């Protein structure tokens, strides 16, 4: 993937990413999907290339600032641990029940197509072609 500018580096810490999910839910509501998409890209870069743990509030605040969000402490600051937690957990529970999701990554495409685990590029191409 390096030939297209993606340098995967799979070291670093892993763990719960609930705080990143809370941040993304808050971002969507406050700033819309375009800004949320920018934030997701920044978090993917941190996680998959820079070996930064996206469960660490410092990493999340830094990624937010890089995409022009200066008020992420509204959801990540001390005392704000419950902000968007119910929404994130309710969505997780809903997806678990509806789609039988039990692992990461899980892919929901067009609201109904589910793939669990890593998939080949060709599998995604086939899914999107079937949707046409």
mmCIF file of N, CA and C in Angstrom:
data_model
loop_
_atom_site.group_PDB
_atom_site.id
_atom_site.type_symbol
_atom_site.label_atom_id
_atom_site.label_comp_id
_atom_site.label_asym_id
_atom_site.label_seq_id
_atom_site.Cartn_x
_atom_site.Cartn_y
_atom_site.Cartn_z
ATOM 1 N N UNK A 1 0.811 -1.192 0.000
ATOM 2 C CA UNK A 1 0.000 0.000 0.000
ATOM 3 C C UNK A 1 0.863 1.268 0.000
ATOM 4 N N UNK A 2 2.129 1.105 0.300
ATOM 5 C CA UNK A 2 2.998 2.277 0.346
ATOM 6 C C UNK A 2 3.050 2.988 -1.004
ATOM 7 N N UNK A 3 2.862 2.238 -2.092
ATOM 8 C CA UNK A 3 2.921 2.853 -3.419
ATOM 9 C C UNK A 3 1.763 3.817 -3.675
ATOM 10 N N UNK A 4 0.701 3.752 -2.860
ATOM 11 C CA UNK A 4 -0.391 4.712 -2.994
ATOM 12 C C UNK A 4 -0.471 5.646 -1.784
ATOM 13 N N UNK A 5 0.596 5.678 -1.003
ATOM 14 C CA UNK A 5 0.693 6.635 0.088
ATOM 15 C C UNK A 5 0.199 6.164 1.440
ATOM 16 N N UNK A 6 -0.102 4.876 1.584
ATOM 17 C CA UNK A 6 -0.544 4.353 2.874
ATOM 18 C C UNK A 6 0.574 3.486 3.436
ATOM 19 N N UNK A 7 1.091 3.880 4.596
ATOM 20 C CA UNK A 7 2.179 3.158 5.239
ATOM 21 C C UNK A 7 1.665 2.534 6.532
ATOM 22 N N UNK A 8 1.063 1.373 6.431
ATOM 23 C CA UNK A 8 0.551 0.711 7.631
ATOM 24 C C UNK A 8 1.687 0.394 8.578
ATOM 25 N N UNK A 9 1.447 0.658 9.856
ATOM 26 C CA UNK A 9 2.372 0.306 10.915
ATOM 27 C C UNK A 9 1.517 -0.181 12.076
ATOM 28 N N UNK A 10 1.555 -1.461 12.324
ATOM 29 C CA UNK A 10 0.593 -2.068 13.228
ATOM 30 C C UNK A 10 1.111 -2.242 14.658
ATOM 31 N N UNK A 11 2.073 -1.451 15.056
ATOM 32 C CA UNK A 11 2.516 -1.484 16.435
ATOM 33 C C UNK A 11 1.632 -0.583 17.271
ATOM 34 N N UNK A 12 2.068 -0.287 18.455
ATOM 35 C CA UNK A 12 1.315 0.626 19.303
ATOM 36 C C UNK A 12 0.268 -0.082 20.133
ATOM 37 N N UNK A 13 -0.354 0.689 20.977
ATOM 38 C CA UNK A 13 -1.329 0.185 21.940
ATOM 39 C C UNK A 13 -2.697 0.013 21.286
ATOM 40 N N UNK A 14 -3.437 -0.978 21.743
ATOM 41 C CA UNK A 14 -4.830 -1.151 21.345
ATOM 42 C C UNK A 14 -5.680 -1.235 22.611
ATOM 43 N N UNK A 15 -6.956 -1.095 22.451
ATOM 44 C CA UNK A 15 -7.867 -1.175 23.583
ATOM 45 C C UNK A 15 -9.200 -0.575 23.210
ATOM 46 N N UNK A 16 -9.961 -0.204 24.188
ATOM 47 C CA UNK A 16 -11.288 0.353 23.963
ATOM 48 C C UNK A 16 -11.205 1.659 23.181
ATOM 49 N N UNK A 17 -12.067 1.774 22.186
ATOM 50 C CA UNK A 17 -12.142 3.004 21.391
ATOM 51 C C UNK A 17 -13.480 3.708 21.604
ATOM 52 N N UNK A 18 -14.126 3.448 22.727
ATOM 53 C CA UNK A 18 -15.417 4.080 23.007
ATOM 54 C C UNK A 18 -15.303 5.604 22.997
ATOM 55 N N UNK A 19 -14.220 6.137 23.534
ATOM 56 C CA UNK A 19 -14.077 7.602 23.527
ATOM 57 C C UNK A 19 -14.000 8.147 22.108
ATOM 58 N N UNK A 20 -13.339 7.433 21.203
ATOM 59 C CA UNK A 20 -13.300 7.908 19.815
ATOM 60 C C UNK A 20 -14.688 7.833 19.185
ATOM 61 N N UNK A 21 -15.460 6.803 19.536
ATOM 62 C CA UNK A 21 -16.827 6.699 19.022
ATOM 63 C C UNK A 21 -17.697 7.831 19.564
ATOM 64 N N UNK A 22 -17.526 8.157 20.844
ATOM 65 C CA UNK A 22 -18.279 9.282 21.429
ATOM 66 C C UNK A 22 -17.915 10.585 20.736
ATOM 67 N N UNK A 23 -16.623 10.787 20.494
ATOM 68 C CA UNK A 23 -16.158 11.988 19.817
ATOM 69 C C UNK A 23 -16.762 12.088 18.414
ATOM 70 N N UNK A 24 -16.765 10.980 17.693
ATOM 71 C CA UNK A 24 -17.298 10.998 16.328
ATOM 72 C C UNK A 24 -18.807 11.246 16.310
ATOM 73 N N UNK A 25 -19.534 10.682 17.258
ATOM 74 C CA UNK A 25 -20.979 10.925 17.332
ATOM 75 C C UNK A 25 -21.257 12.398 17.637
ATOM 76 N N UNK A 26 -20.513 12.956 18.561
ATOM 77 C CA UNK A 26 -20.639 14.371 18.904
ATOM 78 C C UNK A 26 -20.307 15.239 17.701
ATOM 79 N N UNK A 27 -19.235 14.911 17.024
ATOM 80 C CA UNK A 27 -18.795 15.666 15.853
ATOM 81 C C UNK A 27 -19.874 15.660 14.764
ATOM 82 N N UNK A 28 -20.464 14.515 14.507
ATOM 83 C CA UNK A 28 -21.520 14.424 13.496
ATOM 84 C C UNK A 28 -22.674 15.350 13.842
ATOM 85 N N UNK A 29 -23.104 15.320 15.095
ATOM 86 C CA UNK A 29 -24.236 16.162 15.491
ATOM 87 C C UNK A 29 -23.893 17.646 15.440
ATOM 88 N N UNK A 30 -22.694 17.995 15.865
ATOM 89 C CA UNK A 30 -22.332 19.410 15.973
ATOM 90 C C UNK A 30 -21.837 20.008 14.658
ATOM 91 N N UNK A 31 -21.079 19.225 13.876
ATOM 92 C CA UNK A 31 -20.418 19.776 12.697
ATOM 93 C C UNK A 31 -20.836 19.145 11.375
ATOM 94 N N UNK A 32 -21.527 18.020 11.416
ATOM 95 C CA UNK A 32 -21.968 17.384 10.171
ATOM 96 C C UNK A 32 -21.020 16.304 9.686
ATOM 97 N N UNK A 33 -21.489 15.596 8.651
ATOM 98 C CA UNK A 33 -20.755 14.413 8.195
ATOM 99 C C UNK A 33 -19.429 14.742 7.520
ATOM 100 N N UNK A 34 -19.321 15.908 6.864
ATOM 101 C CA UNK A 34 -18.049 16.224 6.207
ATOM 102 C C UNK A 34 -16.922 16.376 7.228
ATOM 103 N N UNK A 35 -17.200 17.116 8.301
ATOM 104 C CA UNK A 35 -16.186 17.304 9.340
ATOM 105 C C UNK A 35 -15.919 15.984 10.056
ATOM 106 N N UNK A 36 -16.978 15.188 10.273
ATOM 107 C CA UNK A 36 -16.783 13.879 10.888
ATOM 108 C C UNK A 36 -15.862 13.025 10.015
ATOM 109 N N UNK A 37 -16.050 13.082 8.703
ATOM 110 C CA UNK A 37 -15.204 12.317 7.790
ATOM 111 C C UNK A 37 -13.744 12.771 7.896
ATOM 112 N N UNK A 38 -13.509 14.067 7.988
ATOM 113 C CA UNK A 38 -12.139 14.570 8.169
ATOM 114 C C UNK A 38 -11.539 14.016 9.457
ATOM 115 N N UNK A 39 -12.342 13.992 10.505
ATOM 116 C CA UNK A 39 -11.859 13.489 11.792
ATOM 117 C C UNK A 39 -11.566 11.996 11.725
ATOM 118 N N UNK A 40 -12.425 11.241 11.059
ATOM 119 C CA UNK A 40 -12.173 9.803 10.885
ATOM 120 C C UNK A 40 -10.849 9.590 10.163
ATOM 121 N N UNK A 41 -10.613 10.349 9.096
ATOM 122 C CA UNK A 41 -9.348 10.226 8.357
ATOM 123 C C UNK A 41 -8.151 10.510 9.268
ATOM 124 N N UNK A 42 -8.255 11.549 10.097
ATOM 125 C CA UNK A 42 -7.163 11.875 11.024
ATOM 126 C C UNK A 42 -6.948 10.754 12.031
ATOM 127 N N UNK A 43 -8.037 10.177 12.528
ATOM 128 C CA UNK A 43 -7.918 9.079 13.494
ATOM 129 C C UNK A 43 -7.345 7.821 12.842
ATOM 130 N N UNK A 44 -7.755 7.535 11.602
ATOM 131 C CA UNK A 44 -7.178 6.390 10.886
ATOM 132 C C UNK A 44 -5.675 6.577 10.694
ATOM 133 N N UNK A 45 -5.268 7.773 10.332
ATOM 134 C CA UNK A 45 -3.844 8.062 10.168
ATOM 135 C C UNK A 45 -3.108 7.829 11.486
ATOM 136 N N UNK A 46 -3.664 8.352 12.569
ATOM 137 C CA UNK A 46 -3.029 8.155 13.874
ATOM 138 C C UNK A 46 -2.934 6.676 14.223
ATOM 139 N N UNK A 47 -4.013 5.956 14.045
ATOM 140 C CA UNK A 47 -4.073 4.557 14.459
ATOM 141 C C UNK A 47 -3.250 3.640 13.563
ATOM 142 N N UNK A 48 -3.460 3.726 12.265
ATOM 143 C CA UNK A 48 -2.883 2.737 11.352
ATOM 144 C C UNK A 48 -1.505 3.091 10.809
ATOM 145 N N UNK A 49 -1.086 4.338 10.905
ATOM 146 C CA UNK A 49 0.242 4.719 10.419
ATOM 147 C C UNK A 49 1.159 5.209 11.535
ATOM 148 N N UNK A 50 0.599 5.950 12.475
ATOM 149 C CA UNK A 50 1.440 6.594 13.476
ATOM 150 C C UNK A 50 1.469 5.875 14.824
ATOM 151 N N UNK A 51 0.792 4.722 14.892
ATOM 152 C CA UNK A 51 0.794 3.887 16.097
ATOM 153 C C UNK A 51 0.363 4.663 17.337
ATOM 154 N N UNK A 52 -0.623 5.545 17.157
ATOM 155 C CA UNK A 52 -1.170 6.298 18.282
ATOM 156 C C UNK A 52 -2.493 5.658 18.687
ATOM 157 N N UNK A 53 -2.723 5.520 19.963
ATOM 158 C CA UNK A 53 -3.908 4.854 20.496
ATOM 159 C C UNK A 53 -5.110 5.794 20.471
ATOM 160 N N UNK A 54 -6.113 5.440 19.680
ATOM 161 C CA UNK A 54 -7.281 6.311 19.532
ATOM 162 C C UNK A 54 -8.295 6.149 20.667
ATOM 163 N N UNK A 55 -7.872 5.568 21.752
ATOM 164 C CA UNK A 55 -8.654 5.569 22.980
ATOM 165 C C UNK A 55 -8.079 6.567 23.981
ATOM 166 N N UNK A 56 -6.967 7.184 23.628
ATOM 167 C CA UNK A 56 -6.295 8.152 24.492
ATOM 168 C C UNK A 56 -6.872 9.545 24.225
ATOM 169 N N UNK A 57 -7.445 10.189 25.238
ATOM 170 C CA UNK A 57 -8.024 11.513 25.018
ATOM 171 C C UNK A 57 -7.051 12.540 24.442
ATOM 172 N N UNK A 58 -5.779 12.439 24.790
ATOM 173 C CA UNK A 58 -4.787 13.364 24.240
ATOM 174 C C UNK A 58 -4.675 13.200 22.732
ATOM 175 N N UNK A 59 -4.660 11.971 22.256
ATOM 176 C CA UNK A 59 -4.601 11.682 20.820
ATOM 177 C C UNK A 59 -5.874 12.186 20.140
ATOM 178 N N UNK A 60 -7.012 11.973 20.771
ATOM 179 C CA UNK A 60 -8.284 12.404 20.196
ATOM 180 C C UNK A 60 -8.375 13.924 20.111
ATOM 181 N N UNK A 61 -7.936 14.609 21.148
ATOM 182 C CA UNK A 61 -7.941 16.075 21.126
ATOM 183 C C UNK A 61 -6.998 16.608 20.063
ATOM 184 N N UNK A 62 -5.833 15.984 19.917
ATOM 185 C CA UNK A 62 -4.873 16.401 18.902
ATOM 186 C C UNK A 62 -5.446 16.216 17.495
ATOM 187 N N UNK A 63 -6.043 15.070 17.234
ATOM 188 C CA UNK A 63 -6.649 14.820 15.915
ATOM 189 C C UNK A 63 -7.754 15.834 15.646
ATOM 190 N N UNK A 64 -8.539 16.132 16.657
ATOM 191 C CA UNK A 64 -9.621 17.104 16.502
ATOM 192 C C UNK A 64 -9.067 18.471 16.102
ATOM 193 N N UNK A 65 -8.036 18.890 16.788
ATOM 194 C CA UNK A 65 -7.434 20.203 16.480
ATOM 195 C C UNK A 65 -6.866 20.242 15.066
ATOM 196 N N UNK A 66 -6.294 19.117 14.626
ATOM 197 C CA UNK A 66 -5.722 19.081 13.276
ATOM 198 C C UNK A 66 -6.772 19.283 12.194
ATOM 199 N N UNK A 67 -8.023 18.957 12.483
ATOM 200 C CA UNK A 67 -9.085 19.143 11.487
ATOM 201 C C UNK A 67 -9.950 20.361 11.803
ATOM 202 N N UNK A 68 -9.483 21.207 12.708
ATOM 203 C CA UNK A 68 -10.166 22.466 12.974
ATOM 204 C C UNK A 68 -11.256 22.418 14.026
ATOM 205 N N UNK A 69 -11.249 21.397 14.861
ATOM 206 C CA UNK A 69 -12.221 21.302 15.951
ATOM 207 C C UNK A 69 -11.490 21.656 17.243
ATOM 208 N N UNK A 70 -11.809 22.816 17.795
ATOM 209 C CA UNK A 70 -11.114 23.289 18.985
ATOM 210 C C UNK A 70 -11.888 23.076 20.282
ATOM 211 N N UNK A 71 -13.117 22.566 20.177
ATOM 212 C CA UNK A 71 -13.943 22.439 21.369
ATOM 213 C C UNK A 71 -14.281 20.987 21.718
ATOM 214 N N UNK A 72 -13.417 20.049 21.335
ATOM 215 C CA UNK A 72 -13.674 18.633 21.593
ATOM 216 C C UNK A 72 -13.648 18.282 23.072
ATOM 217 N N UNK A 73 -13.134 19.170 23.903
ATOM 218 C CA UNK A 73 -13.169 18.919 25.348
ATOM 219 C C UNK A 73 -14.604 18.856 25.856
ATOM 220 N N UNK A 74 -15.570 19.367 25.063
ATOM 221 C CA UNK A 74 -16.988 19.244 25.438
ATOM 222 C C UNK A 74 -17.386 17.787 25.618
ATOM 223 N N UNK A 75 -16.724 16.911 24.897
ATOM 224 C CA UNK A 75 -17.043 15.487 24.988
ATOM 225 C C UNK A 75 -15.918 14.694 25.659
ATOM 226 N N UNK A 76 -14.689 15.190 25.589
ATOM 227 C CA UNK A 76 -13.539 14.442 26.103
ATOM 228 C C UNK A 76 -12.982 14.975 27.413
ATOM 229 N N UNK A 77 -13.388 16.165 27.797
ATOM 230 C CA UNK A 77 -12.834 16.776 28.995
ATOM 231 C C UNK A 77 -13.248 16.054 30.267
ATOM 232 N N UNK A 78 -12.510 16.305 31.317
ATOM 233 C CA UNK A 78 -12.796 15.685 32.612
ATOM 234 C C UNK A 78 -14.223 16.013 33.039
ATOM 235 N N UNK A 79 -14.936 14.999 33.490
ATOM 236 C CA UNK A 79 -16.322 15.164 33.889
ATOM 237 C C UNK A 79 -17.311 14.969 32.749
ATOM 238 N N UNK A 80 -16.813 14.785 31.520
ATOM 239 C CA UNK A 80 -17.683 14.621 30.351
ATOM 240 C C UNK A 80 -17.691 13.192 29.820
ATOM 241 N N UNK A 81 -17.303 12.250 30.651
ATOM 242 C CA UNK A 81 -17.174 10.859 30.210
ATOM 243 C C UNK A 81 -18.495 10.248 29.734
ATOM 244 N N UNK A 82 -19.624 10.807 30.154
ATOM 245 C CA UNK A 82 -20.927 10.249 29.775
ATOM 246 C C UNK A 82 -21.513 10.904 28.524
ATOM 247 N N UNK A 83 -20.887 11.979 28.039
ATOM 248 C CA UNK A 83 -21.414 12.667 26.865
ATOM 249 C C UNK A 83 -21.388 11.721 25.662
ATOM 250 N N UNK A 84 -22.534 11.495 25.082
ATOM 251 C CA UNK A 84 -22.752 10.620 23.931
ATOM 252 C C UNK A 84 -22.484 9.138 24.216
ATOM 253 N N UNK A 85 -22.256 8.789 25.465
ATOM 254 C CA UNK A 85 -22.019 7.382 25.785
ATOM 255 C C UNK A 85 -23.282 6.548 25.570
ATOM 256 N N UNK A 86 -24.421 7.026 26.030
ATOM 257 C CA UNK A 86 -25.661 6.275 25.826
ATOM 258 C C UNK A 86 -25.959 6.087 24.348
ATOM 259 N N UNK A 87 -25.754 7.129 23.547
ATOM 260 C CA UNK A 87 -26.014 7.050 22.112
ATOM 261 C C UNK A 87 -25.120 6.006 21.442
ATOM 262 N N UNK A 88 -23.845 6.022 21.791
ATOM 263 C CA UNK A 88 -22.895 5.079 21.202
ATOM 264 C C UNK A 88 -23.229 3.648 21.617
ATOM 265 N N UNK A 89 -23.517 3.444 22.887
ATOM 266 C CA UNK A 89 -23.806 2.090 23.354
ATOM 267 C C UNK A 89 -25.141 1.575 22.806
ATOM 268 N N UNK A 90 -26.125 2.466 22.662
ATOM 269 C CA UNK A 90 -27.410 2.077 22.081
ATOM 270 C C UNK A 90 -27.229 1.672 20.618
ATOM 271 N N UNK A 91 -26.439 2.443 19.881
ATOM 272 C CA UNK A 91 -26.178 2.101 18.482
ATOM 273 C C UNK A 91 -25.437 0.768 18.384
ATOM 274 N N UNK A 92 -24.454 0.575 19.231
ATOM 275 C CA UNK A 92 -23.711 -0.693 19.241
ATOM 276 C C UNK A 92 -24.660 -1.866 19.512
ATOM 277 N N UNK A 93 -25.510 -1.715 20.533
ATOM 278 C CA UNK A 93 -26.460 -2.774 20.883
ATOM 279 C C UNK A 93 -27.405 -3.053 19.724
ATOM 280 N N UNK A 94 -27.875 -1.997 19.075
ATOM 281 C CA UNK A 94 -28.788 -2.149 17.940
ATOM 282 C C UNK A 94 -28.129 -2.915 16.803
ATOM 283 N N UNK A 95 -26.891 -2.550 16.464
ATOM 284 C CA UNK A 95 -26.175 -3.238 15.382
ATOM 285 C C UNK A 95 -25.888 -4.685 15.753
ATOM 286 N N UNK A 96 -25.552 -4.919 17.014
ATOM 287 C CA UNK A 96 -25.277 -6.282 17.467
ATOM 288 C C UNK A 96 -26.512 -7.156 17.301
ATOM 289 N N UNK A 97 -27.649 -6.629 17.732
ATOM 290 C CA UNK A 97 -28.894 -7.397 17.626
ATOM 291 C C UNK A 97 -29.360 -7.539 16.182
ATOM 292 N N UNK A 98 -29.326 -6.453 15.436
ATOM 293 C CA UNK A 98 -29.857 -6.457 14.062
ATOM 294 C C UNK A 98 -29.010 -7.269 13.101
ATOM 295 N N UNK A 99 -27.687 -7.135 13.221
ATOM 296 C CA UNK A 99 -26.797 -7.748 12.240
ATOM 297 C C UNK A 99 -25.996 -8.923 12.790
ATOM 298 N N UNK A 100 -26.095 -9.197 14.067
ATOM 299 C CA UNK A 100 -25.325 -10.284 14.653
ATOM 300 C C UNK A 100 -23.838 -9.984 14.714
ATOM 301 N N UNK A 101 -23.497 -8.711 14.768
ATOM 302 C CA UNK A 101 -22.084 -8.327 14.817
ATOM 303 C C UNK A 101 -21.452 -8.816 16.106
ATOM 304 N N UNK A 102 -20.269 -9.397 15.978
ATOM 305 C CA UNK A 102 -19.570 -9.859 17.169
ATOM 306 C C UNK A 102 -18.073 -9.665 17.064
ATOM 307 N N UNK A 103 -17.633 -8.871 16.114
ATOM 308 C CA UNK A 103 -16.202 -8.668 15.951
ATOM 309 C C UNK A 103 -15.880 -7.381 15.233
ATOM 310 N N UNK A 104 -14.601 -7.106 15.176
ATOM 311 C CA UNK A 104 -14.087 -5.906 14.539
ATOM 312 C C UNK A 104 -13.074 -6.342 13.501
ATOM 313 N N UNK A 105 -13.077 -5.784 12.312
ATOM 314 C CA UNK A 105 -14.056 -4.813 11.843
ATOM 315 C C UNK A 105 -15.335 -5.487 11.373
ATOM 316 N N UNK A 106 -16.403 -4.746 11.424
ATOM 317 C CA UNK A 106 -17.682 -5.176 10.867
ATOM 318 C C UNK A 106 -18.122 -4.111 9.878
ATOM 319 N N UNK A 107 -18.615 -4.526 8.752
ATOM 320 C CA UNK A 107 -18.969 -3.615 7.668
ATOM 321 C C UNK A 107 -20.464 -3.685 7.408
ATOM 322 N N UNK A 108 -21.137 -2.555 7.541
ATOM 323 C CA UNK A 108 -22.548 -2.445 7.203
ATOM 324 C C UNK A 108 -22.600 -1.528 5.989
ATOM 325 N N UNK A 109 -23.097 -2.067 4.910
ATOM 326 C CA UNK A 109 -23.119 -1.317 3.659
ATOM 327 C C UNK A 109 -24.562 -1.221 3.190
ATOM 328 N N UNK A 110 -24.997 -0.017 2.878
ATOM 329 C CA UNK A 110 -26.350 0.236 2.402
ATOM 330 C C UNK A 110 -27.389 -0.219 3.425
ATOM 331 N N UNK A 111 -27.028 -0.148 4.687
ATOM 332 C CA UNK A 111 -27.957 -0.458 5.758
ATOM 333 C C UNK A 111 -28.294 -1.916 5.967
ATOM 334 N N UNK A 112 -27.686 -2.803 5.182
ATOM 335 C CA UNK A 112 -28.087 -4.197 5.374
ATOM 336 C C UNK A 112 -27.000 -5.226 5.085
ATOM 337 N N UNK A 113 -26.049 -4.920 4.282
ATOM 338 C CA UNK A 113 -25.049 -5.916 3.912
ATOM 339 C C UNK A 113 -23.956 -5.925 4.973
ATOM 340 N N UNK A 114 -23.685 -7.075 5.519
ATOM 341 C CA UNK A 114 -22.719 -7.167 6.611
ATOM 342 C C UNK A 114 -21.576 -8.096 6.230
ATOM 343 N N UNK A 115 -20.390 -7.625 6.515
ATOM 344 C CA UNK A 115 -19.195 -8.467 6.426
ATOM 345 C C UNK A 115 -18.455 -8.292 7.733
ATOM 346 N N UNK A 116 -17.985 -9.375 8.277
ATOM 347 C CA UNK A 116 -17.203 -9.294 9.499
ATOM 348 C C UNK A 116 -15.794 -9.775 9.211
ATOM 349 N N UNK A 117 -14.852 -9.059 9.768
ATOM 350 C CA UNK A 117 -13.458 -9.387 9.534
ATOM 351 C C UNK A 117 -12.931 -8.690 8.295
ATOM 352 N N UNK A 118 -11.651 -8.820 8.093
ATOM 353 C CA UNK A 118 -11.006 -8.194 6.935
ATOM 354 C C UNK A 118 -11.556 -8.795 5.645
ATOM 355 N N UNK A 119 -11.720 -7.950 4.646
ATOM 356 C CA UNK A 119 -12.232 -8.383 3.350
ATOM 357 C C UNK A 119 -11.264 -7.917 2.270
ATOM 358 N N UNK A 120 -11.243 -8.637 1.196
ATOM 359 C CA UNK A 120 -10.384 -8.244 0.076
ATOM 360 C C UNK A 120 -10.984 -7.048 -0.656
ATOM 361 N N UNK A 121 -10.151 -6.360 -1.381
ATOM 362 C CA UNK A 121 -10.611 -5.250 -2.209
ATOM 363 C C UNK A 121 -11.664 -5.751 -3.189
ATOM 364 N N UNK A 122 -11.421 -6.907 -3.776
ATOM 365 C CA UNK A 122 -12.366 -7.454 -4.754
ATOM 366 C C UNK A 122 -13.732 -7.704 -4.126
ATOM 367 N N UNK A 123 -13.766 -8.143 -2.877
ATOM 368 C CA UNK A 123 -15.054 -8.364 -2.210
ATOM 369 C C UNK A 123 -15.838 -7.065 -2.106
ATOM 370 N N UNK A 124 -15.170 -5.973 -1.745
ATOM 371 C CA UNK A 124 -15.852 -4.683 -1.674
ATOM 372 C C UNK A 124 -16.301 -4.229 -3.054
ATOM 373 N N UNK A 125 -15.476 -4.420 -4.044
ATOM 374 C CA UNK A 125 -15.869 -4.052 -5.418
ATOM 375 C C UNK A 125 -17.125 -4.806 -5.810
ATOM 376 N N UNK A 126 -17.156 -6.099 -5.521
ATOM 377 C CA UNK A 126 -18.322 -6.914 -5.865
ATOM 378 C C UNK A 126 -19.587 -6.412 -5.142
ATOM 379 N N UNK A 127 -19.455 -6.079 -3.871
ATOM 380 C CA UNK A 127 -20.595 -5.586 -3.112
ATOM 381 C C UNK A 127 -21.127 -4.290 -3.725
ATOM 382 N N UNK A 128 -20.221 -3.356 -4.035
ATOM 383 C CA UNK A 128 -20.661 -2.079 -4.590
ATOM 384 C C UNK A 128 -21.235 -2.238 -5.997
ATOM 385 N N UNK A 129 -20.684 -3.134 -6.768
ATOM 386 C CA UNK A 129 -21.253 -3.389 -8.104
ATOM 387 C C UNK A 129 -22.652 -3.986 -7.999
ATOM 388 N N UNK A 130 -22.856 -4.855 -7.011
ATOM 389 C CA UNK A 130 -24.184 -5.443 -6.801
ATOM 390 C C UNK A 130 -25.215 -4.397 -6.404
ATOM 391 N N UNK A 131 -24.770 -3.309 -5.781
ATOM 392 C CA UNK A 131 -25.689 -2.258 -5.343
ATOM 393 C C UNK A 131 -26.157 -1.365 -6.484
ATOM 394 N N UNK A 132 -25.427 -1.357 -7.587
ATOM 395 C CA UNK A 132 -25.779 -0.479 -8.708
ATOM 396 C C UNK A 132 -27.117 -0.800 -9.298
#
